[in-house]
CSV table of C-alpha atoms in Angstrom, one decimal:
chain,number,residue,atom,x,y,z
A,1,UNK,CA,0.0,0.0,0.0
A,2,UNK,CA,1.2,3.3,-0.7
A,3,UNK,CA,-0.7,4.9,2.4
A,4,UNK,CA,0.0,2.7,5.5
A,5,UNK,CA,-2.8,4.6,7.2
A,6,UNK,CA,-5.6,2.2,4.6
A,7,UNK,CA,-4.9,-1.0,6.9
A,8,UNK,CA,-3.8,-3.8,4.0
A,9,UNK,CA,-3.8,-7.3,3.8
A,10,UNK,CA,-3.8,-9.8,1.7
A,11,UNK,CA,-6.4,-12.5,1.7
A,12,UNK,CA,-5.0,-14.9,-1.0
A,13,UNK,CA,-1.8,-17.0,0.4
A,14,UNK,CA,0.3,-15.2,-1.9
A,15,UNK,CA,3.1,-18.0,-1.4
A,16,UNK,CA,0.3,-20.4,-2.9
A,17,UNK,CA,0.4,-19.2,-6.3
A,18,UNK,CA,2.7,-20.2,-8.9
A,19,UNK,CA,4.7,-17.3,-9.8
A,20,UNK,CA,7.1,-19.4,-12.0
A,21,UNK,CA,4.0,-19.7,-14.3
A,22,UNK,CA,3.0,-17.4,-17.1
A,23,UNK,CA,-0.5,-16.4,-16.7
A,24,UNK,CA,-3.4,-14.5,-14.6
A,25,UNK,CA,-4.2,-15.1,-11.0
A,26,UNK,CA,-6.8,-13.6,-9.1
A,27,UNK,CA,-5.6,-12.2,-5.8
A,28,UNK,CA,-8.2,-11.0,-3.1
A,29,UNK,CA,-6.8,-7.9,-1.0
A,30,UNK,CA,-8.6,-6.2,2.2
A,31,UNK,CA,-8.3,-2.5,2.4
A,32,UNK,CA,-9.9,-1.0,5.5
A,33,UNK,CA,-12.3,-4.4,6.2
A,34,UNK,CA,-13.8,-4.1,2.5
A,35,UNK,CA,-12.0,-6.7,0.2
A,36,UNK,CA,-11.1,-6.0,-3.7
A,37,UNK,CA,-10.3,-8.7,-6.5
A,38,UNK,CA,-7.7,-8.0,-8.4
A,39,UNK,CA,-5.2,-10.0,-11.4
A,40,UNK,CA,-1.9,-10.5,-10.9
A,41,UNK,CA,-0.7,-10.9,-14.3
A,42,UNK,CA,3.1,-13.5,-14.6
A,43,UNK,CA,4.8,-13.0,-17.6
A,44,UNK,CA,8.4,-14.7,-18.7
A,45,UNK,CA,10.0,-12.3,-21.2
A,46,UNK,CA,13.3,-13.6,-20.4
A,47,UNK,CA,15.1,-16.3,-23.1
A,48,UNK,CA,16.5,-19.4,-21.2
A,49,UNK,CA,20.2,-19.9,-20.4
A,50,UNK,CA,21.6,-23.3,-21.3
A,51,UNK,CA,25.0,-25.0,-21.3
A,52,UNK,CA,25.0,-28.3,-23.3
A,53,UNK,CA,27.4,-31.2,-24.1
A,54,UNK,CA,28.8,-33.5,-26.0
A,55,UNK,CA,26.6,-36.8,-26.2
A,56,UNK,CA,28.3,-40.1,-26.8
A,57,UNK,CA,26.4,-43.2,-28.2
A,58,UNK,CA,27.3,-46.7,-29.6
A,59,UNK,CA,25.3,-47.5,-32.6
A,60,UNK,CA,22.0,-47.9,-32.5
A,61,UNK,CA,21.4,-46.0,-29.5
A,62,UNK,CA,19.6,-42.9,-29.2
A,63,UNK,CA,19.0,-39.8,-27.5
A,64,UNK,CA,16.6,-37.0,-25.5
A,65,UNK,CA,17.1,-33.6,-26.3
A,66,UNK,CA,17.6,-32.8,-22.4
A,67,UNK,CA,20.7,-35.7,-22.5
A,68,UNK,CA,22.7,-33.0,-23.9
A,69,UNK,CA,21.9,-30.2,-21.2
A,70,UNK,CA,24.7,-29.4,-19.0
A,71,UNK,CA,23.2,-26.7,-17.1
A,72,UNK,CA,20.0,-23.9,-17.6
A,73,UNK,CA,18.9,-20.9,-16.0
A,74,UNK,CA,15.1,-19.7,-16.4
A,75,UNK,CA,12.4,-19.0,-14.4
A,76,UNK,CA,10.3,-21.7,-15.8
A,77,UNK,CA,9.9,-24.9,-16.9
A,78,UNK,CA,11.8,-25.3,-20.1
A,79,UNK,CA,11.1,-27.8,-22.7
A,80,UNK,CA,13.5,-29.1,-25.4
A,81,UNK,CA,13.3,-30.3,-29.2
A,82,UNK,CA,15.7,-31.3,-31.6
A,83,UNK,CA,15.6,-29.0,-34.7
A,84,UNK,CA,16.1,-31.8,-37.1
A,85,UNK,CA,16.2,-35.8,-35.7
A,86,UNK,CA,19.6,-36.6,-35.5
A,87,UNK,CA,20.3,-40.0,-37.7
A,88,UNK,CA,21.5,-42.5,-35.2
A,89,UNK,CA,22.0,-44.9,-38.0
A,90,UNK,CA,25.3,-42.8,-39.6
A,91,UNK,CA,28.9,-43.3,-37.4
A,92,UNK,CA,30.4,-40.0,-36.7
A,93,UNK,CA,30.1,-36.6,-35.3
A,94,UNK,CA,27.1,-34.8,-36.0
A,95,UNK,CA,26.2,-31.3,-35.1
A,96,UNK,CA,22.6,-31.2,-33.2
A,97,UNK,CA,20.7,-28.1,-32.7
A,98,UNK,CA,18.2,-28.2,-30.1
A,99,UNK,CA,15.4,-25.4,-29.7
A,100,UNK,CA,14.9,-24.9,-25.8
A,101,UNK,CA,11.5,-23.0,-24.9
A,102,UNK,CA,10.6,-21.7,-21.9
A,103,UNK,CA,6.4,-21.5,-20.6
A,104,UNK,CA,6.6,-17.9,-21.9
A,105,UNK,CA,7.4,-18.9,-25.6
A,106,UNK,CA,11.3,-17.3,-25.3
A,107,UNK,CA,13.0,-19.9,-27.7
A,108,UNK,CA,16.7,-20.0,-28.1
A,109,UNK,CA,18.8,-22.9,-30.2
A,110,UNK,CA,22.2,-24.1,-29.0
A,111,UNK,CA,24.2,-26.1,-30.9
A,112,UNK,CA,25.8,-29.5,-29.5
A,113,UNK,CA,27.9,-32.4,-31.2
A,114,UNK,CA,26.8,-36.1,-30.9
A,115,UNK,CA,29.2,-38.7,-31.5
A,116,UNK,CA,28.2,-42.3,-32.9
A,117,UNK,CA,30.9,-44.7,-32.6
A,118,UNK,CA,32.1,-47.8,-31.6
A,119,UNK,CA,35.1,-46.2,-29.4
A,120,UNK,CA,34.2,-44.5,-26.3
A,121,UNK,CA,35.4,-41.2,-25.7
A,122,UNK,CA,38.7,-40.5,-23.5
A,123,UNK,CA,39.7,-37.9,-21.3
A,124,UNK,CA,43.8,-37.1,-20.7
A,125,UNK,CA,46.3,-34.7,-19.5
A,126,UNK,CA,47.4,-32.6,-21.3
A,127,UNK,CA,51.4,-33.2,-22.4
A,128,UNK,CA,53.3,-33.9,-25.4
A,129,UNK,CA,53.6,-37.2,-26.6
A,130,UNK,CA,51.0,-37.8,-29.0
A,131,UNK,CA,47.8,-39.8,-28.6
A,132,UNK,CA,48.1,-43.3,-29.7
A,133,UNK,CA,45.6,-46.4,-30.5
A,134,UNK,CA,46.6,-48.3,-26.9
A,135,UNK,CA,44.9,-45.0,-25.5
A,136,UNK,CA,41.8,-46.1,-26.3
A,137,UNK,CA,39.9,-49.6,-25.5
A,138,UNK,CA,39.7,-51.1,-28.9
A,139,UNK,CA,39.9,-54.6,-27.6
A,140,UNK,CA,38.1,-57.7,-29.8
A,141,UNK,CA,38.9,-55.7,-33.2
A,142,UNK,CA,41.7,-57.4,-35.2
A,143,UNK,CA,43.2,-54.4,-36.6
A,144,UNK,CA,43.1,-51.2,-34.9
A,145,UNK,CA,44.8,-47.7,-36.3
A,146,UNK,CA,44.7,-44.3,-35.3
A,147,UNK,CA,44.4,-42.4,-38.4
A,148,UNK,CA,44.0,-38.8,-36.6
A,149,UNK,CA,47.7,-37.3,-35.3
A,150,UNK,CA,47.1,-35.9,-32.6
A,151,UNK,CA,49.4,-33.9,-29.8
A,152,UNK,CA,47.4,-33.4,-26.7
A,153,UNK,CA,48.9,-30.1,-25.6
A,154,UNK,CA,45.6,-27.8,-25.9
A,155,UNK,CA,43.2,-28.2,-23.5
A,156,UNK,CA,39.9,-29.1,-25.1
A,157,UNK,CA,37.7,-31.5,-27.0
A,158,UNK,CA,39.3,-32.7,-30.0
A,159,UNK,CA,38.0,-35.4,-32.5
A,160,UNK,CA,40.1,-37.8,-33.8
A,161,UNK,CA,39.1,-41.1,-36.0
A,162,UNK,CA,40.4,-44.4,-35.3
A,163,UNK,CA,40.8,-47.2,-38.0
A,164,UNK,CA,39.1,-50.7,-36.8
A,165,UNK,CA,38.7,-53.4,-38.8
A,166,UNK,CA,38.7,-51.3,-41.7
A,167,UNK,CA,35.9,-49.0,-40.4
A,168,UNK,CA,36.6,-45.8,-39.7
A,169,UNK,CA,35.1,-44.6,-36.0
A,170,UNK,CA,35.6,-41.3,-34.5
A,171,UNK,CA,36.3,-40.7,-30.9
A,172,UNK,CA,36.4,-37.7,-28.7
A,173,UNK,CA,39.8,-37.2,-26.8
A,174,UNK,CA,39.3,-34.3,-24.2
A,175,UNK,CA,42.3,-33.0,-23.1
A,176,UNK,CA,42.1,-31.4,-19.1
């Protein structure tokens, strides 16, 4: 109240209503013993925050938009798409972009990589001898190559694509 003198309450619990909610809510308020309805309009005209990551999957897996979130900041509940399906069928690194949305329509898209591959990713120290096949768990392949030179001296996430059985498979090596 802007006159203390008027004696105001309120009569609706205000901690009751959802205020991380877009939309109108009636709230009751007592000025002087006669009591007045009023809205209380929520609005979200802030775009969502969001960190993502790398996703790694073995073939034939898939993956929820939200695997790839790291971290998010918004007000509200956020929901997440992929802009186009990912094919889960292809080995490789494929750039996903995801369209986040927030309950008051702010959209942003953020870009991520998803890796299919039969070689799970690494994480090394950085130094500088370079990364070799017997850094990576290849076992039950006959033949196993590193066709990707590679001197882990930047810190990072760095792609590289390993020969198996004939088949080339990339691999993420992040370097820390």
């Amino acid at each position: 109240l802007v006159d203390d003198s008027l004696n105001g309450a309120f009569v609706t619990d205000m901690n009751a209503l959802p205020l991380d909610i877009p939309g109108e809510y009636a709230v009751d308020i007592t000025i002087n013993g006669i009591t007045y309805t009023s809205q209380l309009i929520v609005v979200d005209t802030v775009m969502p925050e969001i960190t993502l990551k790398t996703v790694y999957l073995e073939p034939g897996a898939s993956a929820a938009p939200e695997d790839f979130v790291v971290s998010y900041t918004d007000a509200s509940a956020l929901s997440y798409e992929f802009v186009s399906e990912p094919d889960y069928s292809v080995i490789g690194v494929q750039n996903v972009q995801i369209r986040i949305t927030d309950l008051g329509g702010n959209a942003v898209v953020s870009d991520a990589m998803l890796l299919i591959s039969n070689v799970a990713p690494i994480t090394i120290e950085a130094r500088t001898m370079p990364v070799t096949v017997d850094d990576f768990d290849v076992s039950g392949y006959a033949s196993a190559s590193l066709s990707t030179d590679l001197i882990p001296d930047t810190l990072g996430e760095h792609v590289v694509e390993l020969l198996l059985d004939d088949v080339v498979n990339p691999s993420i090596v992040t370097v820390v």
